[in-house]
Amino acid sequence: MSSTLSQKMGLGAGGMIGGRVALKLDPQALNRLTQGRKVAVVTGTNGKTTSTMMLARAVGALGEVATNHSGANMPDGHVTALSKQPDAPYAVLECDEGYFPAVAGASNPAVAMILNLSRDQLDRVGEVRTIERSLRDTVTALQNCTIVANCDDVMVTSAAWNAANVVWVATGTGWHHDSASCPRCGNPIRWQGEHWHCTGCDLARPHPNWITTDEAMITPEHQKLELRLTLPGKFNQANAVMASAAAHAMGVPAEEAVRRLRGVSNVSGRYRTIHRNGRSARLLLSKNPAGWSETLTVVKEANHPAVLVINAQEADGRDLSWLWDVPFERLQGRRVIASGERATDLAVRLTYAEVEHTIVPDPLKAIDQMPQGAVEVIANYTAFRDLNARAAADE
């Protein structure tokens, strides 16, 4: 009732308000709604929504799946999603990393997937090593849970190191800027190719059970499966292998998991293309330095003009200092427009990156000022949300 009212009043999608009311009335609602279900929880800094949709699609091979596919990834959203599908025997829940301890404690998951851990907006999330320690304590206590962990991420490996049952996945993660020193002892981390180790304790890259290769994956049985994904980028290949490993832990054959993942093409508006006055604008979401770095790698494949949209609302984090850690230098030589509520802050960063640009605060007007043809639009959280809503209203 409250979710429907929220939608009709234009206050939101209703993904959280129903759960918020339910938790006020029954603080144990999440525990009660997950009883009798086989639950998987997906957490990490980047890729949660995409990986959750992938995992839910794969687990659908076993039966009906309740999932918070819209990205409402706190307990309110979990309760809402579970309430809408009370008879589903499986649940796949995207979980904000800060809420993971509470959600894991309440839902008793069979599988927990930890994608990556990197610094996010400090004023909204907190320091990444604090998050790692919180996840480490929780994961170590989950004795009946299979942890699917990214062994190429030092922080994730540390969090899962003492877990009772771990499935290690090699994802080829390229963001190492938040793990120059060991999260356990503080000594330097040394990299040798894809392998890494701490110089002061026994923390080191584990031998992977699943391996991400170029456009394919290798299973624990040494079977090579072509991915052939619709979604772009190496980071989505990594998401797919993580999701396949988690689905396998839930009981889905690897071949069936991959077959189902190939059909995932649009994740809550991510990667969607909108058409305006002869422009085809692909919408991409990036929220922090690691996410922007991966997205800029994707757009580098084609030299299309780019509209960059930055807001700094509460859901984004008010502090924009993270812009200085994004490698905007990769956009040199192409046409770029800085847009959004904080377009001028972005413009300062682009100036130092020696990226020629103009400022158009309204992102739709910015798209219209680009040459006809393909345009890349990269936006942070509320900018992406609002742009999607406006584009849908214009259709």
Coordinates of C-alpha atoms in Angstrom, one line a residue:
M1 CA 0.0 0.0 0.0
S2 CA 2.7 2.5 1.0
S3 CA 4.8 1.5 -2.0
T4 CA 1.9 2.1 -4.4
L5 CA 1.1 5.5 -2.8
S6 CA 4.7 6.6 -3.1
Q7 CA 4.6 5.8 -6.8
K8 CA 1.3 7.6 -7.4
M9 CA 2.5 10.7 -5.6
G10 CA 5.7 10.8 -7.6
L11 CA 7.9 10.4 -4.6
G12 CA 9.9 7.5 -5.9
A13 CA 9.7 3.9 -7.2
G14 CA 8.3 2.6 -3.9
G15 CA 11.2 0.2 -3.6
M16 CA 12.0 1.1 0.1
I17 CA 9.0 2.8 1.7
G18 CA 6.9 -0.4 2.1
G19 CA 9.9 -2.1 3.7
R20 CA 10.5 0.8 6.0
V21 CA 7.0 0.7 7.3
A22 CA 7.2 -3.1 7.7
L23 CA 10.4 -2.9 9.7
K24 CA 8.9 -0.3 12.0
L25 CA 6.0 -2.6 12.7
D26 CA 8.1 -5.7 12.8
P27 CA 11.9 -5.3 13.3
Q28 CA 12.4 -9.0 12.6
A29 CA 10.7 -8.8 9.2
L30 CA 13.8 -9.5 7.2
N31 CA 14.6 -12.6 9.2
R32 CA 11.0 -13.8 9.0
L33 CA 10.7 -13.2 5.2
T34 CA 14.0 -15.1 4.4
Q35 CA 13.2 -18.2 6.5
G36 CA 12.6 -21.2 4.3
R37 CA 14.3 -19.6 1.3
K38 CA 17.8 -20.3 -0.1
V39 CA 19.4 -16.8 0.0
A40 CA 22.3 -15.2 -1.8
V41 CA 23.6 -11.8 -0.9
V42 CA 25.7 -9.6 -3.3
T43 CA 27.8 -6.8 -1.9
G44 CA 30.8 -4.7 -2.9
T45 CA 31.6 -1.2 -4.0
N46 CA 30.9 -1.4 -7.8
G47 CA 28.8 -3.8 -9.9
K48 CA 26.3 -4.8 -7.3
T49 CA 23.1 -4.1 -9.3
T50 CA 24.4 -5.7 -12.5
S51 CA 25.8 -8.8 -10.7
T52 CA 22.5 -9.2 -8.7
M53 CA 20.5 -9.2 -11.9
M54 CA 22.8 -11.7 -13.4
L55 CA 22.7 -14.0 -10.4
A56 CA 18.9 -13.8 -10.2
R57 CA 18.6 -14.6 -13.9
A58 CA 20.9 -17.6 -13.5
V59 CA 19.2 -18.9 -10.3
G60 CA 15.9 -18.6 -12.1
A61 CA 16.9 -21.9 -13.7
L62 CA 16.0 -23.5 -10.3
G63 CA 12.8 -21.8 -9.6
E64 CA 11.1 -18.4 -8.7
V65 CA 13.6 -15.8 -7.4
A66 CA 12.7 -12.9 -5.2
T67 CA 15.2 -10.0 -5.8
N68 CA 15.6 -6.3 -5.3
H69 CA 16.4 -5.8 -9.0
S70 CA 15.7 -2.0 -8.8
G71 CA 18.8 -1.4 -6.7
A72 CA 17.1 -0.6 -3.4
N73 CA 19.9 -2.3 -1.5
M74 CA 19.2 -1.6 2.2
P75 CA 17.0 -3.7 4.5
D76 CA 14.0 -1.6 3.6
G77 CA 14.4 -2.6 0.0
H78 CA 15.0 -6.2 0.8
V79 CA 11.8 -6.5 2.9
T80 CA 9.8 -4.8 0.0
A81 CA 11.2 -7.2 -2.6
L82 CA 10.7 -10.3 -0.4
S83 CA 7.1 -9.3 0.5
K84 CA 6.2 -9.0 -3.2
Q85 CA 7.2 -12.6 -3.9
P86 CA 6.4 -14.4 -0.6
D87 CA 6.4 -17.9 -2.2
A88 CA 9.6 -17.7 -4.1
P89 CA 12.0 -20.4 -2.8
Y90 CA 15.1 -18.4 -3.7
A91 CA 16.2 -14.9 -3.0
V92 CA 19.0 -12.9 -4.5
L93 CA 19.6 -9.6 -2.6
E94 CA 21.8 -6.7 -3.5
C95 CA 23.2 -5.3 -0.3
D96 CA 25.0 -2.0 0.4
E97 CA 28.4 -3.0 1.9
G98 CA 27.7 -0.9 5.0
Y99 CA 24.5 -2.9 5.7
F100 CA 26.0 -6.3 4.9
P101 CA 26.6 -7.4 8.5
A102 CA 23.0 -6.7 9.6
V103 CA 21.5 -8.3 6.4
A104 CA 23.8 -11.4 6.6
G105 CA 22.9 -11.8 10.2
A106 CA 19.2 -11.6 9.6
S107 CA 19.0 -13.6 6.3
N108 CA 21.4 -16.5 7.1
P109 CA 22.6 -16.7 3.4
A110 CA 23.7 -19.8 1.7
V111 CA 25.9 -17.8 -0.6
A112 CA 27.5 -14.3 -0.2
M113 CA 29.3 -12.7 -3.2
I114 CA 31.9 -10.0 -2.5
L115 CA 32.7 -8.3 -5.8
N116 CA 35.3 -5.6 -4.9
L117 CA 36.1 -3.0 -2.3
S118 CA 37.4 0.4 -3.2
R119 CA 37.0 3.9 -1.7
D120 CA 33.7 5.5 -2.3
Q121 CA 32.4 8.9 -1.1
L122 CA 33.9 9.2 2.4
D123 CA 31.1 11.5 3.7
R124 CA 28.5 8.8 2.7
V125 CA 30.2 5.4 3.1
G126 CA 33.3 5.8 5.3
E127 CA 36.9 4.6 4.9
V128 CA 37.3 1.4 2.8
R129 CA 39.4 -0.3 5.4
T130 CA 36.7 0.1 8.0
I131 CA 34.3 -1.6 5.6
E132 CA 36.8 -4.4 5.0
R133 CA 37.1 -5.1 8.7
S134 CA 33.3 -5.1 9.1
L135 CA 32.9 -7.6 6.3
R136 CA 35.8 -9.7 7.6
D137 CA 34.2 -10.1 11.0
T138 CA 30.8 -11.0 9.5
V139 CA 32.1 -13.4 6.9
T140 CA 34.3 -15.2 9.4
A141 CA 31.2 -15.8 11.6
L142 CA 29.1 -17.2 8.6
Q143 CA 29.9 -20.9 9.2
N144 CA 27.2 -22.3 6.8
C145 CA 27.7 -19.9 4.0
T146 CA 29.8 -20.2 0.8
I147 CA 31.7 -17.0 0.2
V148 CA 32.3 -16.2 -3.5
A149 CA 35.2 -13.7 -3.4
N150 CA 37.4 -11.8 -5.9
C151 CA 40.9 -13.0 -5.3
D152 CA 42.4 -10.1 -7.5
D153 CA 41.1 -7.6 -5.0
V154 CA 43.4 -7.4 -1.9
M155 CA 40.6 -6.0 0.3
V156 CA 38.1 -8.7 -0.7
T157 CA 40.7 -11.4 -0.2
S158 CA 41.5 -10.1 3.3
A159 CA 37.8 -10.0 4.2
A160 CA 37.3 -13.6 3.0
W161 CA 40.6 -15.0 4.1
N162 CA 39.4 -16.8 7.3
A163 CA 35.9 -17.8 6.0
A164 CA 34.9 -21.4 6.5
N165 CA 34.1 -22.0 2.8
V166 CA 35.5 -19.8 0.0
V167 CA 35.2 -20.0 -3.7
W168 CA 37.9 -17.8 -5.2
V169 CA 37.3 -16.0 -8.6
A170 CA 40.1 -14.4 -10.7
T171 CA 38.4 -11.4 -12.3
G172 CA 41.4 -9.5 -13.7
T173 CA 40.6 -6.5 -11.6
G174 CA 42.7 -3.5 -12.6
W175 CA 42.1 -1.1 -9.7
H176 CA 44.8 -1.4 -7.1
H177 CA 45.0 2.2 -5.8
D178 CA 43.3 1.4 -2.5
S179 CA 45.5 -1.6 -1.5
A180 CA 49.1 -0.4 -1.7
S181 CA 49.4 -1.7 1.9
C182 CA 48.0 -4.7 3.6
P183 CA 44.7 -4.2 5.4
R184 CA 45.8 -6.7 8.1
C185 CA 49.3 -5.6 9.0
G186 CA 50.0 -2.4 7.1
N187 CA 53.0 -3.6 5.2
P188 CA 53.4 -3.0 1.5
I189 CA 51.7 -5.2 -1.1
R190 CA 53.9 -6.5 -3.9
W191 CA 52.5 -7.3 -7.3
Q192 CA 54.2 -9.6 -9.8
G193 CA 52.0 -9.8 -12.9
E194 CA 48.6 -11.1 -11.8
H195 CA 50.0 -12.4 -8.5
W196 CA 50.3 -10.4 -5.3
H197 CA 51.4 -10.9 -1.7
C198 CA 51.9 -9.0 1.5
T199 CA 55.5 -8.4 2.5
G200 CA 54.7 -8.6 6.2
C201 CA 52.2 -11.4 6.7
D202 CA 50.8 -14.5 5.0
L203 CA 48.1 -12.7 3.0
A204 CA 48.5 -13.4 -0.7
R205 CA 46.5 -14.0 -3.8
P206 CA 44.8 -17.4 -3.4
H207 CA 44.7 -20.0 -6.2
P208 CA 41.5 -19.2 -8.1
N209 CA 38.7 -21.8 -8.6
W210 CA 37.1 -19.8 -11.4
I211 CA 39.1 -17.7 -13.9
T212 CA 38.0 -14.8 -16.1
T213 CA 39.8 -14.8 -19.5
D214 CA 39.2 -12.6 -22.6
E215 CA 35.5 -13.1 -23.4
A216 CA 35.4 -16.5 -21.6
M217 CA 35.7 -18.2 -18.2
I218 CA 37.4 -21.3 -17.0
T219 CA 35.4 -23.4 -14.4
P220 CA 36.8 -25.4 -11.5
E221 CA 36.6 -28.5 -13.8
H222 CA 38.9 -26.7 -16.3
Q223 CA 36.1 -26.2 -18.8
K224 CA 36.3 -23.1 -20.9
L225 CA 33.0 -21.4 -21.6
E226 CA 32.6 -18.5 -24.0
L227 CA 30.7 -15.6 -22.4
R228 CA 29.3 -13.7 -25.4
L229 CA 27.7 -11.1 -23.2
T230 CA 25.4 -8.3 -24.5
L231 CA 26.7 -6.0 -21.8
P232 CA 30.0 -4.1 -22.7
G233 CA 33.3 -4.0 -20.9
K234 CA 35.8 -6.3 -19.1
F235 CA 34.2 -5.4 -15.7
N236 CA 30.9 -7.0 -16.9
Q237 CA 32.8 -10.1 -17.9
A238 CA 34.1 -10.2 -14.3
N239 CA 30.6 -9.7 -13.0
A240 CA 29.4 -12.6 -15.1
V241 CA 32.0 -15.0 -13.9
M242 CA 31.4 -14.0 -10.3
A243 CA 27.6 -14.5 -10.8
S244 CA 28.2 -17.9 -12.5
A245 CA 30.4 -19.0 -9.6
A246 CA 27.7 -18.0 -7.1
A247 CA 24.9 -19.6 -9.2
H248 CA 27.0 -22.8 -9.3
A249 CA 27.2 -22.7 -5.5
M250 CA 23.4 -22.4 -5.4
G251 CA 23.1 -25.5 -7.6
V252 CA 23.0 -24.1 -11.2
P253 CA 25.2 -25.8 -13.8
A254 CA 27.8 -23.4 -15.2
E255 CA 26.6 -23.9 -18.8
E256 CA 23.1 -23.0 -17.9
A257 CA 24.2 -20.0 -15.9
V258 CA 26.2 -18.5 -18.8
R259 CA 23.4 -19.2 -21.3
R260 CA 21.0 -17.1 -19.1
L261 CA 23.5 -14.3 -18.6
R262 CA 23.8 -13.7 -22.3
G263 CA 20.3 -12.3 -22.3
V264 CA 21.0 -9.5 -19.8
S265 CA 21.2 -6.2 -21.7
N266 CA 19.6 -3.5 -19.6
V267 CA 20.2 -3.1 -15.9
S268 CA 17.9 -0.4 -14.4
G269 CA 18.6 1.8 -17.3
R270 CA 22.4 1.2 -17.4
Y271 CA 23.8 0.8 -20.9
R272 CA 20.4 1.9 -22.3
T273 CA 20.5 4.1 -25.5
I274 CA 18.2 7.1 -25.9
H275 CA 17.5 8.8 -29.2
R276 CA 17.2 12.5 -29.5
N277 CA 17.3 14.7 -32.6
G278 CA 19.6 12.4 -34.5
R279 CA 21.8 11.5 -31.5
S280 CA 22.1 8.0 -30.0
A281 CA 23.2 8.5 -26.4
R282 CA 24.4 5.5 -24.4
L283 CA 23.8 6.0 -20.7
L284 CA 26.5 4.8 -18.4
L285 CA 26.5 5.0 -14.5
S286 CA 29.8 5.6 -12.6
K287 CA 29.9 6.7 -8.9
N288 CA 33.5 6.6 -7.7
P289 CA 37.1 6.5 -9.0
A290 CA 37.2 2.8 -9.7
G291 CA 33.9 2.8 -11.5
W292 CA 34.8 5.8 -13.6
S293 CA 38.2 4.2 -14.5
E294 CA 36.4 1.1 -15.8
T295 CA 33.8 3.1 -17.7
L296 CA 36.4 5.3 -19.4
T297 CA 38.0 2.1 -20.6
V298 CA 34.8 1.1 -22.2
V299 CA 34.2 4.4 -24.0
K300 CA 37.8 4.5 -25.1
E301 CA 37.0 1.7 -27.5
A302 CA 35.1 4.2 -29.7
N303 CA 36.1 7.8 -30.1
H304 CA 32.6 9.2 -29.6
P305 CA 31.8 12.6 -28.0
A306 CA 31.1 12.4 -24.3
V307 CA 28.8 14.2 -21.9
L308 CA 29.9 13.9 -18.2
V309 CA 27.2 14.6 -15.6
I310 CA 28.0 15.2 -12.0
N311 CA 25.6 15.9 -9.1
A312 CA 26.5 16.1 -5.4
Q313 CA 23.3 15.3 -3.6
E314 CA 23.1 13.2 -0.4
A315 CA 22.9 9.9 -2.3
D316 CA 26.0 10.8 -4.4
G317 CA 28.1 12.2 -1.5
R318 CA 28.6 15.9 -1.0
D319 CA 32.4 15.7 -1.2
L320 CA 33.6 15.8 -4.8
S321 CA 37.3 15.5 -4.1
W322 CA 37.2 12.0 -5.6
L323 CA 37.0 13.6 -9.1
W324 CA 40.8 14.2 -8.8
D325 CA 41.4 10.4 -8.7
V326 CA 39.5 9.7 -12.0
P327 CA 41.8 9.4 -15.0
F328 CA 39.9 11.9 -17.2
E329 CA 43.1 12.3 -19.2
R330 CA 41.9 9.4 -21.3
L331 CA 39.3 11.8 -22.9
Q332 CA 41.9 14.0 -24.4
G333 CA 41.3 14.7 -28.1
R334 CA 37.6 14.2 -28.2
R335 CA 34.6 16.5 -27.8
V336 CA 33.5 16.7 -24.1
I337 CA 30.7 18.6 -22.3
A338 CA 30.7 19.0 -18.5
S339 CA 27.1 18.8 -17.2
G340 CA 25.0 18.4 -14.1
E341 CA 24.5 20.4 -10.9
R342 CA 28.3 20.5 -10.3
A343 CA 29.4 20.9 -13.9
T344 CA 31.8 23.7 -12.9
D345 CA 33.6 21.5 -10.4
L346 CA 34.0 18.9 -13.1
A347 CA 35.2 21.5 -15.5
V348 CA 38.1 22.5 -13.2
R349 CA 39.2 18.8 -13.1
L350 CA 39.0 18.5 -16.9
T351 CA 41.0 21.6 -17.3
Y352 CA 43.9 20.1 -15.2
A353 CA 43.5 16.9 -17.2
E354 CA 44.0 19.0 -20.4
V355 CA 40.6 17.9 -21.8
E356 CA 39.0 20.5 -24.0
H357 CA 35.4 21.0 -22.9
T358 CA 32.4 23.2 -22.7
I359 CA 29.8 23.6 -19.8
V360 CA 26.1 22.8 -20.3
P361 CA 24.4 22.2 -17.0
D362 CA 21.3 20.5 -18.4
P363 CA 22.4 17.0 -19.6
L364 CA 19.6 16.7 -22.2
K365 CA 20.6 20.1 -23.7
A366 CA 24.2 18.9 -23.6
I367 CA 23.3 15.8 -25.7
D368 CA 21.5 18.0 -28.2
Q369 CA 24.6 20.2 -28.6
M370 CA 26.7 17.2 -29.7
P371 CA 27.1 16.3 -33.4
Q372 CA 24.5 13.9 -34.7
G373 CA 25.4 10.2 -34.2
A374 CA 26.7 8.2 -31.2
V375 CA 27.3 10.0 -27.8
E376 CA 28.5 8.5 -24.6
V377 CA 26.8 9.9 -21.4
I378 CA 28.5 9.1 -18.1
A379 CA 26.7 10.2 -15.0
N380 CA 26.9 9.6 -11.2
Y381 CA 24.0 8.3 -9.2
T382 CA 21.3 11.0 -8.9
A383 CA 22.4 12.5 -12.2
F384 CA 21.9 9.1 -13.9
R385 CA 18.6 8.5 -12.1
D386 CA 17.2 11.9 -13.1
L387 CA 18.4 11.7 -16.7
N388 CA 16.8 8.3 -17.1
A389 CA 13.5 9.6 -15.7
R390 CA 13.5 12.7 -18.0
A391 CA 14.4 10.6 -21.0
A392 CA 11.5 8.1 -20.3
A393 CA 9.1 11.0 -19.9
D394 CA 10.1 12.4 -23.3
E395 CA 9.5 9.0 -25.1

